[in-house]
PDB file of C-alpha atoms in Angstrom:
ATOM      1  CA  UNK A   1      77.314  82.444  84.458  1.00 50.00           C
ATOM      2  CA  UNK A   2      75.962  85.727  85.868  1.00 66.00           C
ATOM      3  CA  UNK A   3      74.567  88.492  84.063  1.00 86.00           C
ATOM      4  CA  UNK A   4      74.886  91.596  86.020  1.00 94.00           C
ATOM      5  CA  UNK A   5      72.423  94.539  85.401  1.00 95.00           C
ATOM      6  CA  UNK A   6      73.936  97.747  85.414  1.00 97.00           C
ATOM      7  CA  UNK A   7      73.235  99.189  88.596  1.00 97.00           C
ATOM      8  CA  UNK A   8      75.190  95.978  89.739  1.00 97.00           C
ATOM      9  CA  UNK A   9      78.399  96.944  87.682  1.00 98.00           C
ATOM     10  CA  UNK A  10      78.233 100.725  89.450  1.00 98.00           C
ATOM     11  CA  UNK A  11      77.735  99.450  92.813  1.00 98.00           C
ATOM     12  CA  UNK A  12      81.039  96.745  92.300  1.00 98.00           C
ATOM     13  CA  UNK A  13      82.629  99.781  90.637  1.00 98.00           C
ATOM     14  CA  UNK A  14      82.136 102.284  93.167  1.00 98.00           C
ATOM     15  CA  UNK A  15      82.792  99.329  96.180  1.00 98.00           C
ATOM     16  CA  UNK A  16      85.632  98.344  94.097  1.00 98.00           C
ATOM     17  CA  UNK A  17      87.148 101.759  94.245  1.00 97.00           C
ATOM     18  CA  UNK A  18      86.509 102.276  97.647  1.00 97.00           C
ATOM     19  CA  UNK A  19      88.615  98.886  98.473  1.00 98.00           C
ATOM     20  CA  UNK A  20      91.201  99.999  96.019  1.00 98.00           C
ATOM     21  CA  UNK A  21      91.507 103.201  98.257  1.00 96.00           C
ATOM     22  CA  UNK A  22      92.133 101.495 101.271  1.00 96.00           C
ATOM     23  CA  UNK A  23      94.617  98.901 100.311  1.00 97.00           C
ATOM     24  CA  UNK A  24      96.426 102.337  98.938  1.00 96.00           C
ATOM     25  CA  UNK A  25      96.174 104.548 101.848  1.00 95.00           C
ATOM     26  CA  UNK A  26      97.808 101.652 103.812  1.00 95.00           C
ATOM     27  CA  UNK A  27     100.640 100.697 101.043  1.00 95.00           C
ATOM     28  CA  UNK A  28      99.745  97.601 100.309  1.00 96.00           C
ATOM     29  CA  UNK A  29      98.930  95.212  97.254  1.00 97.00           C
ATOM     30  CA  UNK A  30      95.148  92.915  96.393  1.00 98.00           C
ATOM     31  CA  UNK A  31      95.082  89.681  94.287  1.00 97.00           C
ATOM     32  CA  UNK A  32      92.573  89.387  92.446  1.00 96.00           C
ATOM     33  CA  UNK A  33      90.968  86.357  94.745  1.00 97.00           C
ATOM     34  CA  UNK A  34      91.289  89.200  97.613  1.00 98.00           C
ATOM     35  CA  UNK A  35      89.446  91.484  95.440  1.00 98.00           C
ATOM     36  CA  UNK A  36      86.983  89.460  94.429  1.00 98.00           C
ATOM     37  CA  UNK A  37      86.202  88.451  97.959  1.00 98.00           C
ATOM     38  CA  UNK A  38      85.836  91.771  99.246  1.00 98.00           C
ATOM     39  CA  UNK A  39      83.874  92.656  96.874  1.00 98.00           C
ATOM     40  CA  UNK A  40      81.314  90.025  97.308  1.00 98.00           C
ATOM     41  CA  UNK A  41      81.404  90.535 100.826  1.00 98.00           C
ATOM     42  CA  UNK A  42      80.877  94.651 100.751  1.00 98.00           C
ATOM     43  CA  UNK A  43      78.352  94.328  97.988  1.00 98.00           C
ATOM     44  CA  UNK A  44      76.081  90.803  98.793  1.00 97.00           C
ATOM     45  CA  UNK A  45      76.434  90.381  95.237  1.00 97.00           C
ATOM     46  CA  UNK A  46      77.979  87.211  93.701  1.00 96.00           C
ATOM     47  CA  UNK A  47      81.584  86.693  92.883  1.00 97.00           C
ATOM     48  CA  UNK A  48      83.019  86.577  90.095  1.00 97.00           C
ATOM     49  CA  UNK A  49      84.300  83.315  88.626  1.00 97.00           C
ATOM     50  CA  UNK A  50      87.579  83.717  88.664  1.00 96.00           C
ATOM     51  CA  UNK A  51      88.467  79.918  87.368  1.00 96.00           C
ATOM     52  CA  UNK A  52      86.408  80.695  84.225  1.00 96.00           C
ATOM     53  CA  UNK A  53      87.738  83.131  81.145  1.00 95.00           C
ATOM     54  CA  UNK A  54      84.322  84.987  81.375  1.00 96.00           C
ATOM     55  CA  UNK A  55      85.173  85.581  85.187  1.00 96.00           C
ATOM     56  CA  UNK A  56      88.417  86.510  84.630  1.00 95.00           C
ATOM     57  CA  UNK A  57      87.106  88.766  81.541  1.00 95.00           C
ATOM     58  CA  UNK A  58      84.399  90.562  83.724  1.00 97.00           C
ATOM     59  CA  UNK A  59      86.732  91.298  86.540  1.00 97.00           C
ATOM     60  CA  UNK A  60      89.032  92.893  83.924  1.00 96.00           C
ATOM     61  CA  UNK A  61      86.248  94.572  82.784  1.00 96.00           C
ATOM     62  CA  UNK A  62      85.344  96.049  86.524  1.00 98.00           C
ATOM     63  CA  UNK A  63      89.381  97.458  86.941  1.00 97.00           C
ATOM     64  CA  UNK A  64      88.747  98.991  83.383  1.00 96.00           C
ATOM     65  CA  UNK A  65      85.843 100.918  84.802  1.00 97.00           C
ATOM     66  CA  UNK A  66      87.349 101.735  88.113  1.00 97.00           C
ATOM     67  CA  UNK A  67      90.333 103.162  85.947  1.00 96.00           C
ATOM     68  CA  UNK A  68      87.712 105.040  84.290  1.00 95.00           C
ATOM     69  CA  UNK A  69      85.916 106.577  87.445  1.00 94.00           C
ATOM     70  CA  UNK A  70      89.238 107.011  89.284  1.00 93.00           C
ATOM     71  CA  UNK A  71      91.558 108.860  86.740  1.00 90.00           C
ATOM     72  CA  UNK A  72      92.230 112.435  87.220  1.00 86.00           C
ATOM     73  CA  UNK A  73      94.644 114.084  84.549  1.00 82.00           C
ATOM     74  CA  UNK A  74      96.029 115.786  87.510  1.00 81.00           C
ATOM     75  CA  UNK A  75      97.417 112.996  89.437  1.00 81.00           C
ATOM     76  CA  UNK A  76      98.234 110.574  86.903  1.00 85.00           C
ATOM     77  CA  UNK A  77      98.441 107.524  88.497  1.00 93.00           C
ATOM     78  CA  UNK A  78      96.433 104.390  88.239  1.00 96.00           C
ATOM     79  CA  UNK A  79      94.962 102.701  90.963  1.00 97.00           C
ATOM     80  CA  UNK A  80      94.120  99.186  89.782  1.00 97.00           C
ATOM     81  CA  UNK A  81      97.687  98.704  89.826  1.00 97.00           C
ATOM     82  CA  UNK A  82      97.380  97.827  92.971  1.00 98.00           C
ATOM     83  CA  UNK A  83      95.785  94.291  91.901  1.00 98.00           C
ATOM     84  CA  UNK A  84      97.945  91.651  91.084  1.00 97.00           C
ATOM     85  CA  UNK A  85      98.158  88.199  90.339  1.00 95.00           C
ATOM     86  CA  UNK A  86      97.685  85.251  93.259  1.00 91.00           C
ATOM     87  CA  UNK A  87     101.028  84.057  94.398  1.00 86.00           C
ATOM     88  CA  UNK A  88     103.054  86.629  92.326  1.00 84.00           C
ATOM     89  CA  UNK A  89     104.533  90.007  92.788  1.00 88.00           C
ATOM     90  CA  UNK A  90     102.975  90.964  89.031  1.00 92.00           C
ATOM     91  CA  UNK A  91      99.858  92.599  87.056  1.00 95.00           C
ATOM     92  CA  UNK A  92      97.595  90.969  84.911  1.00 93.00           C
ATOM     93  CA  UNK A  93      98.326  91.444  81.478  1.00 91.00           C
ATOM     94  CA  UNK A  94      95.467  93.446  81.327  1.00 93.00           C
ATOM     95  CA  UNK A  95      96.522  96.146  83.419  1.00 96.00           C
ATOM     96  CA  UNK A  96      99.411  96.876  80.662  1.00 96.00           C
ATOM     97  CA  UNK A  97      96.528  96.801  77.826  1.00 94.00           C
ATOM     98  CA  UNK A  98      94.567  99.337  79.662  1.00 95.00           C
ATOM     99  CA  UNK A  99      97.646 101.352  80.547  1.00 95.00           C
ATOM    100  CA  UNK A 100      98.451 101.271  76.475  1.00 95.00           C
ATOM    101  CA  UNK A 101      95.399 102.168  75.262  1.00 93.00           C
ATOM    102  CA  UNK A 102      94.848 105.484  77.606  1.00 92.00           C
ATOM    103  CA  UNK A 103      98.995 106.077  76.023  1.00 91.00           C
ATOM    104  CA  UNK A 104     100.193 105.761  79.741  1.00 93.00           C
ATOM    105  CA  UNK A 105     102.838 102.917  78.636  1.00 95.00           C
ATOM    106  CA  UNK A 106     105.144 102.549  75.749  1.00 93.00           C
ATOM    107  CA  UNK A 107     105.954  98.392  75.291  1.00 89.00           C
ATOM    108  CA  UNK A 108     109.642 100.027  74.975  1.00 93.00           C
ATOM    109  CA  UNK A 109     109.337 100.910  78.865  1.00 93.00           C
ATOM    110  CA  UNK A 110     110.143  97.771  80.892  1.00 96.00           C
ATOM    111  CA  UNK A 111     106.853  96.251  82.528  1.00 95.00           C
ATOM    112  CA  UNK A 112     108.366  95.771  85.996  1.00 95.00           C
ATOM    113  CA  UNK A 113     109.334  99.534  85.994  1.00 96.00           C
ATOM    114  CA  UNK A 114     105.973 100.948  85.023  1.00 97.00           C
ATOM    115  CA  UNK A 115     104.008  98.511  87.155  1.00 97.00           C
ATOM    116  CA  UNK A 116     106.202  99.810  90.088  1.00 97.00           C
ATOM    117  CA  UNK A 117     105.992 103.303  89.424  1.00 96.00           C
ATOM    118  CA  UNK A 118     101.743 103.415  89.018  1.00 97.00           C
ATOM    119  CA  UNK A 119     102.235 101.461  92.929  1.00 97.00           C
ATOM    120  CA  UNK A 120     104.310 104.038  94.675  1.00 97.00           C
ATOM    121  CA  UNK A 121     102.189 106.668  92.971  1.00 95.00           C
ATOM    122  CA  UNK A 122      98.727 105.276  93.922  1.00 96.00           C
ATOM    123  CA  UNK A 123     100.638 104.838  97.571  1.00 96.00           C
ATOM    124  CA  UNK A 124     102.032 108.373  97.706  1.00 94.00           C
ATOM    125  CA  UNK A 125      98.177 110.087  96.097  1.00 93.00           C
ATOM    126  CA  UNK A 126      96.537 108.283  98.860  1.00 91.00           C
ATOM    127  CA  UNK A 127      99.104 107.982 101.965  1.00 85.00           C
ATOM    128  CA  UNK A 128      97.548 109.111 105.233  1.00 71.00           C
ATOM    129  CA  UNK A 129      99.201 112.003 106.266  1.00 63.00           C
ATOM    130  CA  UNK A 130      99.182 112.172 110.169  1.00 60.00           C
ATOM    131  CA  UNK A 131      99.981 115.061 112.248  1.00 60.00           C
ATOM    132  CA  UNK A 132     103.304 115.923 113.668  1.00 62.00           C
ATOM    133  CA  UNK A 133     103.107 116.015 117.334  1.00 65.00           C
ATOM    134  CA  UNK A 134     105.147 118.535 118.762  1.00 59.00           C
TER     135      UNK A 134
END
């Protein structure tokens, strides 16, 4: 087990974002085992343990405060929906707990739906727009 200072948990947060923006900008989706490897790599620091609950609880806790440095009330979107789980086309459950608790999903909304729409807006806030060549 790994106790990370804080300084540690800003630099994975701010690296974490930064990864987050790139699998956006080119419409794509991360597992968490992607993630977590990228972020190890673009940091030096260890990885989390993903096979252990406190691994898995520490890497929810990093999306929670990428959520937290990347939300903007004016583009309402979030971008750690763009982390899902290893060999399936889903969220964590966390993700929905976060989205509840900041009152950005109703349980009455169907997950799939939600999950879907927070992709193609992360895609759309951080498409690359290219110039048109005339």
């Amino acid at each position: 087990m790994t106790e990370r200072s804080e300084s540690d948990w800003q630099e994975l947060t701010a690296e974490g974002r930064r990864i987050l923006w790139g699998v956006a900008r080119n419409g794509k989706l991360i597992d968490y085992g992607e993630f977590n490897d990228q972020l190890a790599e673009a940091t030096g620091l260890l990885s989390f343990d993903l096979s252990t609950d406190r691994g898995r609880a520490d890497i929810s806790n990093l999306l929670v405060r990428i959520h937290n440095l990347d939300w903007d009330e004016s583009k309402p979107y979030m971008l750690t929906s763009l982390v899902k789980l290893s060999g399936g086309n889903h969220p964590g459950r966390g993700f929905f707990t976060l989205a509840s608790s900041k009152g950005l999903y109703a349980p009455d909304v169907p997950e799939d739906a939600f999950w879907s729409d927070q992709v193609r807006r992360a895609h759309e806030a951080h498409r690359r727009v290219r110039p048109v060549r005339g």
